[in-house]
Amino acid sequence: MCSETDQVSAVPGAVASGTTYKIGRVRLPGVREVADLPTAAALGASKHVMSRTQLAVWLSFPSRHYTPWARNQGYLLLLVAALVHLVVSLVIAMGQDPKWGEVLLAPFCLTGLFWGLGLLNVLGSYGARKRDNIEAPAREKALAVWESLYYCARDNVAFEPGVGVSFHPSETREYIFGFRNGR
């Protein structure tokens, strides 16, 4: 453990001190240069940049790498498919002597791709939500462990007071999700 108490800081504080935000007219990275930093598309904004030191990346609590609106894309595709299908059906129905079979089935030539992709996204998001609900208790326990960790700058180790185990900052994720998960 760390013998110098003035060198010890809480892990959330170490992450916050190693993270900076730049606001203004800046250009975001198009690809993920550091594995833990979001890309421009993930942030959804074109004027904010976050940068982290390697220590802050190692000690940070792992975030999910999807945006909340991504779970609703399937419903949007189904809505677009339904609206286009309705408009095309109405156009065909206004033609001369249409048959109901062609009025209802012909628009699938235009909207079938939207229906298919929308259903795939809806089913995929259902599975992802189910997985999130199953993983929620483990993530809450891991967050509680992460919030109780401390970092010693002199020895370059992270530790949890009262447990007696210290580890390199790069092993933070393994520690909070693995070793300490059986609390």
Tab-separated table of C-alpha atoms in Angstrom, residues 68-182:
chain	number	residue	atom	x	y	z
A	68	PRO	CA	-29.149	6.018	-25.890
A	69	TRP	CA	-30.924	6.988	-29.124
A	70	ALA	CA	-29.313	4.034	-30.927
A	71	ARG	CA	-31.780	1.728	-29.189
A	72	ASN	CA	-34.717	3.487	-30.894
A	73	GLN	CA	-33.477	3.399	-34.488
A	74	GLY	CA	-35.493	0.275	-35.243
A	75	TYR	CA	-38.727	1.968	-34.244
A	76	LEU	CA	-37.870	4.949	-36.429
A	77	LEU	CA	-37.209	2.666	-39.404
A	78	LEU	CA	-40.545	0.906	-38.838
A	79	LEU	CA	-42.303	4.283	-38.683
A	80	VAL	CA	-40.687	5.412	-41.955
A	81	ALA	CA	-41.592	2.079	-43.574
A	82	ALA	CA	-45.219	2.372	-42.440
A	83	LEU	CA	-45.551	5.948	-43.703
A	84	VAL	CA	-43.983	5.194	-47.094
A	85	HIS	CA	-46.069	2.023	-47.369
A	86	LEU	CA	-49.238	4.013	-46.639
A	87	VAL	CA	-48.443	6.719	-49.200
A	88	VAL	CA	-47.553	4.217	-51.937
A	89	SER	CA	-50.685	2.178	-51.156
A	90	LEU	CA	-52.834	5.282	-51.487
A	91	VAL	CA	-51.188	6.212	-54.799
A	92	ILE	CA	-51.804	2.707	-56.171
A	93	ALA	CA	-55.399	2.692	-54.864
A	94	MET	CA	-56.129	5.916	-56.767
A	95	GLY	CA	-55.131	4.236	-60.028
A	96	GLN	CA	-57.582	2.681	-62.459
A	97	ASP	CA	-59.205	-0.544	-61.278
A	98	PRO	CA	-56.703	-1.576	-58.609
A	99	LYS	CA	-56.925	-4.937	-56.919
A	100	TRP	CA	-56.598	-4.994	-53.124
A	101	GLY	CA	-53.798	-7.521	-53.278
A	102	GLU	CA	-51.582	-5.226	-55.323
A	103	VAL	CA	-52.589	-2.192	-53.253
A	104	LEU	CA	-51.417	-3.848	-50.037
A	105	LEU	CA	-48.502	-5.990	-51.277
A	106	ALA	CA	-46.879	-3.918	-54.045
A	107	PRO	CA	-45.460	-1.256	-51.676
A	108	PHE	CA	-43.322	-3.951	-50.033
A	109	CYS	CA	-41.059	-3.662	-53.084
A	110	LEU	CA	-40.144	-0.168	-51.865
A	111	THR	CA	-40.505	-0.595	-48.108
A	112	GLY	CA	-39.367	-4.181	-47.554
A	113	LEU	CA	-35.792	-3.185	-46.755
A	114	PHE	CA	-36.995	-0.656	-44.150
A	115	TRP	CA	-39.346	-3.221	-42.600
A	116	GLY	CA	-36.573	-5.830	-42.432
A	117	LEU	CA	-33.897	-3.543	-40.993
A	118	GLY	CA	-36.370	-2.018	-38.569
A	119	LEU	CA	-37.420	-5.430	-37.255
A	120	LEU	CA	-33.773	-6.519	-36.926
A	121	ASN	CA	-32.957	-3.378	-34.950
A	122	VAL	CA	-36.003	-3.739	-32.706
A	123	LEU	CA	-35.204	-7.381	-31.948
A	124	GLY	CA	-31.534	-6.541	-31.377
A	125	SER	CA	-32.348	-3.683	-29.033
A	126	TYR	CA	-34.718	-5.971	-27.109
A	127	GLY	CA	-31.852	-8.397	-26.535
A	128	ALA	CA	-29.501	-5.575	-25.576
A	129	ARG	CA	-32.013	-4.136	-23.085
A	130	LYS	CA	-32.505	-7.596	-21.602
A	131	ARG	CA	-28.711	-7.995	-21.262
A	132	ASP	CA	-28.458	-4.525	-19.684
A	133	ASN	CA	-31.085	-5.467	-17.097
A	134	ILE	CA	-29.239	-8.690	-16.275
A	135	GLU	CA	-25.882	-6.887	-15.987
A	136	ALA	CA	-27.249	-3.952	-13.960
A	137	PRO	CA	-26.613	-5.434	-10.486
A	138	ALA	CA	-23.021	-6.344	-11.398
A	139	ARG	CA	-22.392	-2.839	-12.785
A	140	GLU	CA	-23.825	-1.267	-9.609
A	141	LYS	CA	-21.541	-3.401	-7.423
A	142	ALA	CA	-18.569	-2.584	-9.648
A	143	LEU	CA	-19.389	1.132	-9.430
A	144	ALA	CA	-19.519	0.939	-5.628
A	145	VAL	CA	-16.109	-0.772	-5.589
A	146	TRP	CA	-14.701	1.759	-8.084
A	147	GLU	CA	-15.901	4.691	-5.981
A	148	SER	CA	-14.102	3.282	-2.919
A	149	LEU	CA	-10.729	2.863	-4.671
A	150	TYR	CA	-7.717	5.078	-4.025
A	151	TYR	CA	-4.653	5.820	-6.135
A	152	CYS	CA	-1.111	6.342	-4.821
A	153	ALA	CA	0.971	8.490	-7.168
A	154	ARG	CA	4.267	7.639	-5.419
A	155	ASP	CA	3.924	3.872	-5.827
A	156	ASN	CA	1.724	4.047	-8.963
A	157	VAL	CA	-0.800	1.597	-7.523
A	158	ALA	CA	-4.515	1.599	-6.908
A	159	PHE	CA	-5.972	-0.048	-3.833
A	160	GLU	CA	-9.131	-0.489	-1.828
A	161	PRO	CA	-8.711	0.388	1.834
A	162	GLY	CA	-9.281	-2.545	4.150
A	163	VAL	CA	-8.824	-5.228	1.496
A	164	GLY	CA	-5.022	-5.405	1.447
A	165	VAL	CA	-4.584	-5.815	-2.310
A	166	SER	CA	-2.887	-3.259	-4.522
A	167	PHE	CA	-2.746	-3.383	-8.313
A	168	HIS	CA	-1.437	-1.438	-11.284
A	169	PRO	CA	-3.926	1.167	-12.603
A	170	SER	CA	-4.194	-0.706	-15.915
A	171	GLU	CA	-5.838	-3.604	-14.026
A	172	THR	CA	-8.687	-1.493	-12.615
A	173	ARG	CA	-11.401	-3.042	-14.788
A	174	GLU	CA	-10.324	-6.577	-13.973
A	175	TYR	CA	-10.310	-5.705	-10.275
A	176	ILE	CA	-13.738	-4.082	-10.082
A	177	PHE	CA	-15.488	-6.647	-12.281
A	178	GLY	CA	-13.495	-9.730	-11.348
A	179	PHE	CA	-11.714	-9.964	-8.033
A	180	ARG	CA	-14.072	-7.807	-5.975
A	181	ASN	CA	-17.308	-8.902	-7.640
A	182	GLY	CA	-18.031	-11.607	-5.073
